[in-house]
Amino acid sequence: MTTNNEHVHCLIIGSGPAGYTAAIYAARANLKPVLYQGIQPGGQLTITTEVENYPGYPDGIQGPEMMVDFEKQAKRMGTDIRYGLATEVDFSASPFKVQIDEEKWIEADAVIVSTGASAQWLGLESEQRLNGYGVSACAVCDGFFFKEKEVGIVGGGDTAAEEALYLSKICKVVHMFVRRDQFRASKIMQDRVLNTSNIKVYWNTEVQEILGDDKVEAVKIINNKTKETREIPVSACFVAIGHKPNSEILKGWLDMDESGYVKTLPGSTKTNIQGIFVAGDLQDRIYRQAVTAAGSGCMAALDAERYLSLMEHNVSSMNVEKNIAQ
Ligand code: NDP
């Protein structure tokens, strides 16, 4: 580690709705935030198409465009926005240290981490190619575009069950592909799925290919017991096989649950280390919406501001005491 590290007052890692909202609030509170965007500036919303459920956009907006708006607003308030990936942290003492792009170290009085979570994908070429054109990892975001259509969903956990139920209220038929002969979802969710007449469950079934040139037209499935393959015409294929929080570099420093989501003190964005705050999907396995991420970004900036003013107050009281003693 070099000794002439750059020092910043408030460092924000991540550029999704949580990071940019934290930046807007932190900049307005004069915390002089520096924000590192990470590998995918704008986060998960940059791989979605239209966003219709973010308040304030009555006609909807494209995900990437919305994130450009977030960035512009954070910049206009005075955030120093930089391209770079946080590759290591050292939270052993304040000022906290964060390594960028495996070379440069930054020291910060407070850190807001909002590195998000990434959807797990099947790993098919066609899945990547048709992402945003019928392939989606968020039924709440994109289900509406397939009103009255037949859609597919992959997965057998609580997320898949919840999303299948959500889609069943909008779509004509939901074809649900489960790779084993049983769900992983909780019993109550299983019962709800099995009792919904327009959800058709395919057991022991894997999606081999998503078919379509410029939009999803069908999925090719295989029964992994009989090896029988079939094509099911669908207008969309939702992948709900889990999310992975981007918390790798925080391991060993911040308390996490068994899946790697960072734990916060109830009703706050505070972690087990004073001065380190987390916001967005990194700490939220349940809601995972742009608007909830933005809300927690705001909370993180307010928590950081309170923490920093308390620190400054303590330091100036100590200086007064020192002066009196001299
Ligand atoms: P899970 O890990 O619980 O389930 C993932 C599902 O996807 C499993 O059925 C798994 O199959 C399947 N899967 C994984 N990889 C593949 C693949 N390559 N191809 C096909 N299928 C695959 O993830 P969830 O996102 O569903 O849930 C995460 C956590 O969040 C859980 O603890 C869950 O209970 C919780 N949750 C709670 C909710 C609530 O309480 N309302 C709502 C949503 C989530 P297999 O079983 O064979 O491994």
CSV table of C-alpha atoms and ligand atoms in Angstrom, one decimal:
chain,number,residue,atom,x,y,z
A,1,MET,CA,0.0,0.0,0.0
A,2,THR,CA,1.4,3.4,-0.9
A,3,THR,CA,1.8,6.0,1.8
A,4,ASN,CA,0.6,9.1,-0.2
A,5,ASN,CA,-3.0,7.9,-0.5
A,6,GLU,CA,-5.7,10.3,-1.7
A,7,HIS,CA,-8.0,11.3,1.1
A,8,VAL,CA,-11.7,11.9,0.6
A,9,HIS,CA,-14.4,12.8,3.1
A,10,CYS,CA,-17.2,10.5,1.8
A,11,LEU,CA,-16.5,7.7,-0.7
A,12,ILE,CA,-19.4,6.0,-2.5
A,13,ILE,CA,-18.8,2.7,-4.3
A,14,GLY,CA,-21.3,1.7,-7.0
A,15,SER,CA,-23.4,3.6,-9.5
A,16,GLY,CA,-26.9,2.1,-9.4
A,17,PRO,CA,-29.9,4.1,-8.0
A,18,ALA,CA,-28.6,3.6,-4.5
A,19,GLY,CA,-25.1,5.0,-5.2
A,20,TYR,CA,-26.3,8.0,-7.2
A,21,THR,CA,-29.0,8.8,-4.7
A,22,ALA,CA,-26.5,8.6,-1.9
A,23,ALA,CA,-24.2,10.9,-4.0
A,24,ILE,CA,-27.0,13.5,-4.5
A,25,TYR,CA,-27.8,13.7,-0.8
A,26,ALA,CA,-24.1,13.6,0.3
A,27,ALA,CA,-23.1,16.3,-2.2
A,28,ARG,CA,-26.0,18.6,-1.0
A,29,ALA,CA,-24.9,18.0,2.6
A,30,ASN,CA,-21.4,19.2,1.5
A,31,LEU,CA,-19.7,15.9,2.2
A,32,LYS,CA,-17.8,16.3,-1.1
A,33,PRO,CA,-18.5,12.7,-2.2
A,34,VAL,CA,-16.3,10.8,-4.6
A,35,LEU,CA,-18.2,8.0,-6.4
A,36,TYR,CA,-16.5,5.1,-8.2
A,37,GLN,CA,-18.8,3.6,-10.8
A,38,GLY,CA,-17.6,0.1,-10.9
A,39,ILE,CA,-17.5,-2.2,-13.9
A,40,GLN,CA,-21.1,-1.5,-15.1
A,41,PRO,CA,-21.8,2.3,-14.7
A,42,GLY,CA,-25.5,2.6,-14.0
A,43,GLY,CA,-25.8,-0.9,-12.6
A,44,GLN,CA,-28.5,-3.4,-13.4
A,45,LEU,CA,-30.9,-0.9,-14.9
A,46,THR,CA,-28.6,-0.4,-17.9
A,47,ILE,CA,-29.5,-3.9,-19.0
A,48,THR,CA,-33.2,-3.4,-18.8
A,49,THR,CA,-35.4,-1.7,-21.4
A,50,GLU,CA,-38.4,0.4,-20.4
A,51,VAL,CA,-38.9,1.3,-16.7
A,52,GLU,CA,-42.5,2.2,-16.0
A,53,ASN,CA,-42.7,1.8,-12.2
A,54,TYR,CA,-40.2,4.5,-11.2
A,55,PRO,CA,-42.2,7.5,-9.9
A,56,GLY,CA,-41.7,10.7,-11.7
A,57,TYR,CA,-41.6,9.3,-15.2
A,58,PRO,CA,-45.3,9.3,-16.2
A,59,ASP,CA,-44.5,8.0,-19.7
A,60,GLY,CA,-41.9,5.5,-18.6
A,61,ILE,CA,-38.2,5.7,-19.5
A,62,GLN,CA,-35.5,3.5,-20.8
A,63,GLY,CA,-33.4,2.0,-18.0
A,64,PRO,CA,-30.0,3.3,-19.4
A,65,GLU,CA,-31.5,6.8,-20.0
A,66,MET,CA,-32.8,6.9,-16.4
A,67,MET,CA,-29.3,6.1,-15.1
A,68,VAL,CA,-27.8,8.9,-17.2
A,69,ASP,CA,-30.3,11.2,-15.5
A,70,PHE,CA,-29.3,9.9,-12.1
A,71,GLU,CA,-25.6,10.5,-13.0
A,72,LYS,CA,-26.2,14.0,-14.3
A,73,GLN,CA,-28.1,15.0,-11.2
A,74,ALA,CA,-25.4,13.6,-8.9
A,75,LYS,CA,-22.8,15.4,-11.0
A,76,ARG,CA,-24.7,18.7,-11.0
A,77,MET,CA,-24.8,18.6,-7.2
A,78,GLY,CA,-21.0,18.4,-7.1
A,79,THR,CA,-20.2,14.7,-6.9
A,80,ASP,CA,-16.8,13.7,-8.3
A,81,ILE,CA,-17.8,10.7,-10.4
A,82,ARG,CA,-15.0,8.4,-11.6
A,83,TYR,CA,-14.7,5.3,-13.6
A,84,GLY,CA,-13.0,2.5,-11.6
A,85,LEU,CA,-13.6,-0.7,-9.7
A,86,ALA,CA,-13.1,-1.2,-6.0
A,87,THR,CA,-10.9,-4.3,-5.8
A,88,GLU,CA,-10.0,-4.5,-2.1
A,89,VAL,CA,-10.9,-2.8,1.2
A,90,ASP,CA,-9.2,-2.3,4.5
A,91,PHE,CA,-11.7,-1.3,7.1
A,92,SER,CA,-9.5,-2.0,10.1
A,93,ALA,CA,-9.4,1.7,11.2
A,94,SER,CA,-10.6,5.1,10.1
A,95,PRO,CA,-9.7,6.6,7.7
A,96,PHE,CA,-10.9,3.5,5.8
A,97,LYS,CA,-9.0,2.3,2.8
A,98,VAL,CA,-10.4,1.2,-0.5
A,99,GLN,CA,-8.2,0.0,-3.4
A,100,ILE,CA,-9.3,1.0,-6.9
A,101,ASP,CA,-8.4,-1.1,-10.0
A,102,GLU,CA,-5.9,-3.1,-8.0
A,103,GLU,CA,-3.5,-0.2,-7.9
A,104,LYS,CA,-4.5,3.1,-6.3
A,105,TRP,CA,-5.6,3.3,-2.6
A,106,ILE,CA,-8.1,5.9,-1.4
A,107,GLU,CA,-8.7,6.9,2.2
A,108,ALA,CA,-12.1,7.9,3.3
A,109,ASP,CA,-13.7,9.2,6.5
A,110,ALA,CA,-16.9,7.4,5.6
A,111,VAL,CA,-17.8,4.8,3.0
A,112,ILE,CA,-21.1,4.0,1.4
A,113,VAL,CA,-21.1,0.7,-0.4
A,114,SER,CA,-23.8,0.2,-3.0
A,115,THR,CA,-22.3,-2.5,-5.3
A,116,GLY,CA,-25.7,-4.1,-5.9
A,117,ALA,CA,-26.4,-7.7,-6.7
A,118,SER,CA,-26.2,-9.5,-10.0
A,119,ALA,CA,-28.9,-11.9,-11.3
A,120,GLN,CA,-27.6,-15.4,-12.0
A,121,TRP,CA,-28.0,-16.4,-15.6
A,122,LEU,CA,-28.3,-19.8,-17.3
A,123,GLY,CA,-25.2,-19.1,-19.4
A,124,LEU,CA,-26.7,-19.5,-22.8
A,125,GLU,CA,-25.5,-17.4,-25.8
A,126,SER,CA,-29.2,-16.8,-26.8
A,127,GLU,CA,-30.0,-15.6,-23.3
A,128,GLN,CA,-27.4,-12.9,-23.6
A,129,ARG,CA,-28.3,-11.9,-27.1
A,130,LEU,CA,-32.0,-11.6,-26.3
A,131,ASN,CA,-31.5,-9.9,-22.9
A,132,GLY,CA,-33.9,-6.9,-22.9
A,133,TYR,CA,-35.8,-8.4,-25.9
A,134,GLY,CA,-37.9,-10.8,-24.0
A,135,VAL,CA,-35.2,-12.3,-21.7
A,136,SER,CA,-35.4,-10.7,-18.2
A,137,ALA,CA,-34.4,-11.4,-14.7
A,138,CYS,CA,-37.2,-9.2,-13.2
A,139,ALA,CA,-40.9,-10.0,-13.6
A,140,VAL,CA,-42.0,-7.0,-11.7
A,141,CYS,CA,-40.0,-4.8,-14.0
A,142,ASP,CA,-40.9,-6.4,-17.4
A,143,GLY,CA,-43.9,-8.6,-16.9
A,144,PHE,CA,-46.3,-5.9,-17.9
A,145,PHE,CA,-44.9,-5.8,-21.4
A,146,PHE,CA,-46.2,-9.3,-22.0
A,147,LYS,CA,-49.8,-8.7,-21.0
A,148,GLU,CA,-52.1,-11.5,-22.2
A,149,LYS,CA,-49.1,-13.4,-23.7
A,150,GLU,CA,-47.6,-16.8,-22.9
A,151,VAL,CA,-44.3,-16.5,-21.0
A,152,GLY,CA,-41.8,-18.9,-19.5
A,153,ILE,CA,-40.0,-18.7,-16.2
A,154,VAL,CA,-37.0,-20.7,-15.1
A,155,GLY,CA,-36.4,-21.7,-11.5
A,156,GLY,CA,-38.1,-23.4,-8.6
A,157,GLY,CA,-37.2,-21.2,-5.6
A,158,ASP,CA,-39.2,-18.5,-3.8
A,159,THR,CA,-38.3,-15.8,-6.3
A,160,ALA,CA,-39.4,-18.0,-9.2
A,161,ALA,CA,-42.6,-18.9,-7.4
A,162,GLU,CA,-43.3,-15.2,-6.5
A,163,GLU,CA,-42.6,-14.0,-10.0
A,164,ALA,CA,-44.7,-16.8,-11.6
A,165,LEU,CA,-47.6,-15.8,-9.4
A,166,TYR,CA,-47.1,-12.1,-10.3
A,167,LEU,CA,-46.9,-13.0,-14.0
A,168,SER,CA,-50.0,-15.3,-13.8
A,169,LYS,CA,-52.1,-12.1,-13.0
A,170,ILE,CA,-50.9,-10.4,-16.2
A,171,CYS,CA,-50.1,-13.1,-18.7
A,172,LYS,CA,-52.3,-15.7,-20.3
A,173,VAL,CA,-50.1,-18.7,-19.4
A,174,VAL,CA,-46.9,-19.0,-17.4
A,175,HIS,CA,-44.8,-22.0,-18.3
A,176,MET,CA,-42.6,-22.7,-15.3
A,177,PHE,CA,-39.4,-24.8,-15.9
A,178,VAL,CA,-38.0,-26.6,-12.8
A,179,ARG,CA,-34.8,-28.6,-13.1
A,180,ARG,CA,-35.6,-31.1,-10.4
A,181,ASP,CA,-38.8,-33.0,-9.6
A,182,GLN,CA,-39.5,-30.6,-6.7
A,183,PHE,CA,-39.5,-27.0,-5.8
A,184,ARG,CA,-36.9,-25.3,-3.6
A,185,ALA,CA,-39.6,-22.7,-2.7
A,186,SER,CA,-41.3,-22.6,0.7
A,187,LYS,CA,-44.4,-24.9,1.0
A,188,ILE,CA,-46.9,-22.0,1.0
A,189,MET,CA,-45.4,-20.7,-2.2
A,190,GLN,CA,-45.4,-24.1,-3.8
A,191,ASP,CA,-49.1,-24.5,-2.9
A,192,ARG,CA,-50.0,-21.2,-4.4
A,193,VAL,CA,-48.2,-22.0,-7.6
A,194,LEU,CA,-49.7,-25.4,-7.9
A,195,ASN,CA,-53.2,-24.0,-7.3
A,196,THR,CA,-53.0,-21.3,-9.9
A,197,SER,CA,-54.7,-22.6,-13.1
A,198,ASN,CA,-52.6,-20.6,-15.6
A,199,ILE,CA,-49.2,-21.7,-14.3
A,200,LYS,CA,-48.1,-24.9,-15.9
A,201,VAL,CA,-45.1,-26.6,-14.2
A,202,TYR,CA,-42.6,-28.7,-16.1
A,203,TRP,CA,-40.6,-30.9,-13.7
A,204,ASN,CA,-37.1,-32.2,-14.5
A,205,THR,CA,-36.9,-29.6,-17.2
A,206,GLU,CA,-34.1,-27.4,-18.3
A,207,VAL,CA,-34.0,-24.7,-20.9
A,208,GLN,CA,-31.5,-25.6,-23.6
A,209,GLU,CA,-32.0,-22.6,-25.9
A,210,ILE,CA,-34.0,-19.4,-26.2
A,211,LEU,CA,-35.3,-19.1,-29.7
A,212,GLY,CA,-35.9,-15.9,-31.7
A,213,ASP,CA,-33.9,-13.5,-33.9
A,214,ASP,CA,-34.5,-10.1,-32.4
A,215,LYS,CA,-37.1,-11.1,-29.8
A,216,VAL,CA,-38.0,-14.2,-27.8
A,217,GLU,CA,-40.4,-16.5,-29.8
A,218,ALA,CA,-40.0,-19.8,-28.0
A,219,VAL,CA,-37.8,-21.8,-25.6
A,220,LYS,CA,-36.3,-25.2,-26.4
A,221,ILE,CA,-36.6,-27.4,-23.3
A,222,ILE,CA,-35.2,-30.8,-22.4
A,223,ASN,CA,-36.6,-33.3,-19.9
A,224,ASN,CA,-33.4,-34.3,-18.1
A,225,LYS,CA,-34.8,-37.8,-17.2
A,226,THR,CA,-36.3,-38.8,-20.6
A,227,LYS,CA,-34.0,-36.6,-22.7
A,228,GLU,CA,-37.1,-35.6,-24.7
A,229,THR,CA,-36.8,-32.1,-26.2
A,230,ARG,CA,-39.7,-29.7,-27.1
A,231,GLU,CA,-40.2,-26.2,-28.2
A,232,ILE,CA,-42.7,-24.1,-26.3
A,233,PRO,CA,-43.8,-20.8,-27.9
A,234,VAL,CA,-43.4,-17.9,-25.5
A,235,SER,CA,-43.0,-14.2,-25.8
A,236,ALA,CA,-40.7,-13.8,-22.9
A,237,CYS,CA,-38.4,-15.9,-20.8
A,238,PHE,CA,-37.9,-14.9,-17.2
A,239,VAL,CA,-34.8,-16.3,-15.4
A,240,ALA,CA,-35.3,-16.5,-11.7
A,241,ILE,CA,-32.5,-18.8,-10.5
A,242,GLY,CA,-31.1,-16.6,-7.8
A,243,HIS,CA,-29.1,-13.4,-7.3
A,244,LYS,CA,-25.7,-12.9,-6.0
A,245,PRO,CA,-24.8,-9.8,-4.0
A,246,ASN,CA,-21.6,-8.2,-5.1
A,247,SER,CA,-20.0,-8.4,-1.7
A,248,GLU,CA,-16.9,-10.4,-2.4
A,249,ILE,CA,-14.4,-7.7,-1.4
A,250,LEU,CA,-16.3,-7.0,1.9
A,251,LYS,CA,-16.0,-10.6,3.2
A,252,GLY,CA,-14.2,-10.7,6.5
A,253,TRP,CA,-15.1,-7.1,7.3
A,254,LEU,CA,-18.8,-6.7,7.2
A,255,ASP,CA,-21.4,-9.1,8.8
A,256,MET,CA,-23.3,-10.9,6.1
A,257,ASP,CA,-26.0,-13.6,5.8
A,258,GLU,CA,-25.3,-17.0,4.4
A,259,SER,CA,-25.9,-15.8,0.8
A,260,GLY,CA,-23.5,-12.8,1.2
A,261,TYR,CA,-26.1,-10.0,1.7
A,262,VAL,CA,-24.6,-7.4,4.1
A,263,LYS,CA,-26.5,-7.1,7.4
A,264,THR,CA,-27.6,-3.7,8.6
A,265,LEU,CA,-28.7,-2.5,12.0
A,266,PRO,CA,-32.5,-2.4,11.9
A,267,GLY,CA,-34.0,0.7,10.3
A,268,SER,CA,-30.7,2.0,9.2
A,269,THR,CA,-27.9,1.5,6.7
A,270,LYS,CA,-25.3,1.1,9.4
A,271,THR,CA,-23.1,-2.0,9.4
A,272,ASN,CA,-21.0,-3.7,12.1
A,273,ILE,CA,-18.3,-1.1,11.4
A,274,GLN,CA,-19.0,2.5,12.4
A,275,GLY,CA,-18.5,4.7,9.4
A,276,ILE,CA,-19.3,2.0,6.8
A,277,PHE,CA,-22.8,2.1,5.4
A,278,VAL,CA,-24.5,-0.1,2.8
A,279,ALA,CA,-27.4,0.7,0.5
A,280,GLY,CA,-29.3,-0.9,-2.3
A,281,ASP,CA,-29.5,-4.6,-3.4
A,282,LEU,CA,-26.3,-5.4,-1.6
A,283,GLN,CA,-28.3,-5.4,1.6
A,284,ASP,CA,-31.8,-6.2,0.3
A,285,ARG,CA,-32.7,-9.7,-0.8
A,286,ILE,CA,-36.4,-9.1,-0.7
A,287,TYR,CA,-37.5,-6.0,-2.6
A,288,ARG,CA,-34.7,-5.3,-5.1
A,289,GLN,CA,-36.4,-2.4,-6.8
A,290,ALA,CA,-34.8,0.8,-8.2
A,291,VAL,CA,-37.0,2.9,-6.0
A,292,THR,CA,-36.2,0.9,-2.8
A,293,ALA,CA,-32.5,1.0,-3.7
A,294,ALA,CA,-32.7,4.8,-4.2
A,295,GLY,CA,-34.5,5.2,-0.9
A,296,SER,CA,-31.8,3.3,1.0
A,297,GLY,CA,-29.1,5.4,-0.8
A,298,CYS,CA,-30.8,8.5,0.7
A,299,MET,CA,-30.7,6.8,4.1
A,300,ALA,CA,-27.0,5.9,3.7
A,301,ALA,CA,-26.1,9.5,2.9
A,302,LEU,CA,-28.1,10.8,5.9
A,303,ASP,CA,-26.5,8.2,8.2
A,304,ALA,CA,-23.0,9.1,6.8
A,305,GLU,CA,-23.7,12.8,7.4
A,306,ARG,CA,-24.7,12.2,11.0
A,307,TYR,CA,-21.7,10.0,11.6
A,308,LEU,CA,-19.2,12.5,10.1
A,309,SER,CA,-20.6,15.5,12.0
A,310,LEU,CA,-20.4,13.5,15.2
A,311,MET,CA,-16.7,12.6,14.4
A,312,GLU,CA,-15.9,16.2,13.6
A,313,HIS,CA,-17.6,17.3,16.8
A,314,ASN,CA,-15.6,14.8,18.8
A,315,VAL,CA,-12.3,15.8,17.2
A,316,SER,CA,-13.0,19.5,17.8
A,317,SER,CA,-13.9,18.8,21.4
A,318,MET,CA,-10.6,16.9,21.8
A,319,ASN,CA,-8.7,19.8,20.3
A,320,VAL,CA,-10.3,22.3,22.7
A,321,GLU,CA,-9.4,20.0,25.6
A,322,LYS,CA,-5.8,19.8,24.3
A,323,ASN,CA,-5.6,23.6,24.0
A,324,ILE,CA,-6.9,24.0,27.6
A,325,ALA,CA,-4.3,21.5,28.9
A,326,GLN,CA,-1.4,23.3,27.1
B,1,NDP,P1,-32.9,-20.0,-4.6
B,1,NDP,O1,-31.4,-20.3,-4.5
B,1,NDP,O2,-33.6,-20.3,-3.3
B,1,NDP,O3,-33.5,-20.9,-5.7
B,1,NDP,C1,-33.0,-20.9,-7.0
B,1,NDP,C2,-33.8,-21.8,-7.9
B,1,NDP,O4,-33.3,-21.8,-9.2
B,1,NDP,C3,-33.8,-23.3,-7.4
B,1,NDP,O5,-35.0,-23.9,-7.7
B,1,NDP,C4,-32.7,-23.9,-8.2
B,1,NDP,O6,-32.8,-25.3,-8.5
B,1,NDP,C5,-32.9,-23.1,-9.5
B,1,NDP,N1,-31.6,-23.1,-10.3
B,1,NDP,C6,-30.4,-22.6,-9.9
B,1,NDP,N2,-29.6,-22.7,-10.9
B,1,NDP,C7,-30.2,-23.1,-12.0
B,1,NDP,C8,-29.9,-23.4,-13.3
B,1,NDP,N3,-28.7,-23.2,-13.8
B,1,NDP,N4,-30.9,-23.9,-14.2
B,1,NDP,C9,-32.1,-24.1,-13.7
B,1,NDP,N5,-32.5,-23.9,-12.5
B,1,NDP,C10,-31.6,-23.4,-11.6
B,1,NDP,O7,-33.0,-18.5,-5.1
B,1,NDP,P2,-34.2,-17.5,-4.9
B,1,NDP,O8,-33.8,-16.3,-5.6
B,1,NDP,O9,-35.5,-18.1,-5.3
B,1,NDP,O10,-34.3,-17.2,-3.4
B,1,NDP,C11,-33.1,-16.6,-2.7
B,1,NDP,C12,-33.4,-16.5,-1.2
B,1,NDP,O11,-34.4,-15.4,-1.0
B,1,NDP,C13,-34.1,-17.8,-0.6
B,1,NDP,O12,-33.7,-17.9,0.7
B,1,NDP,C14,-35.6,-17.4,-0.6
B,1,NDP,O13,-36.3,-18.1,0.3
B,1,NDP,C15,-35.6,-15.9,-0.4
B,1,NDP,N6,-36.7,-15.3,-0.9
B,1,NDP,C16,-37.8,-15.0,-0.1
B,1,NDP,C17,-38.9,-14.4,-0.5
B,1,NDP,C18,-40.0,-14.2,0.4
B,1,NDP,O14,-39.9,-14.6,1.5
B,1,NDP,N7,-41.1,-13.5,0.0
B,1,NDP,C19,-39.1,-14.0,-1.9
B,1,NDP,C20,-37.9,-14.3,-2.7
B,1,NDP,C21,-36.8,-14.9,-2.2
B,1,NDP,P3,-32.4,-26.4,-7.4
B,1,NDP,O15,-33.5,-26.3,-6.4
B,1,NDP,O16,-32.3,-27.6,-8.2
B,1,NDP,O17,-31.0,-26.0,-6.9
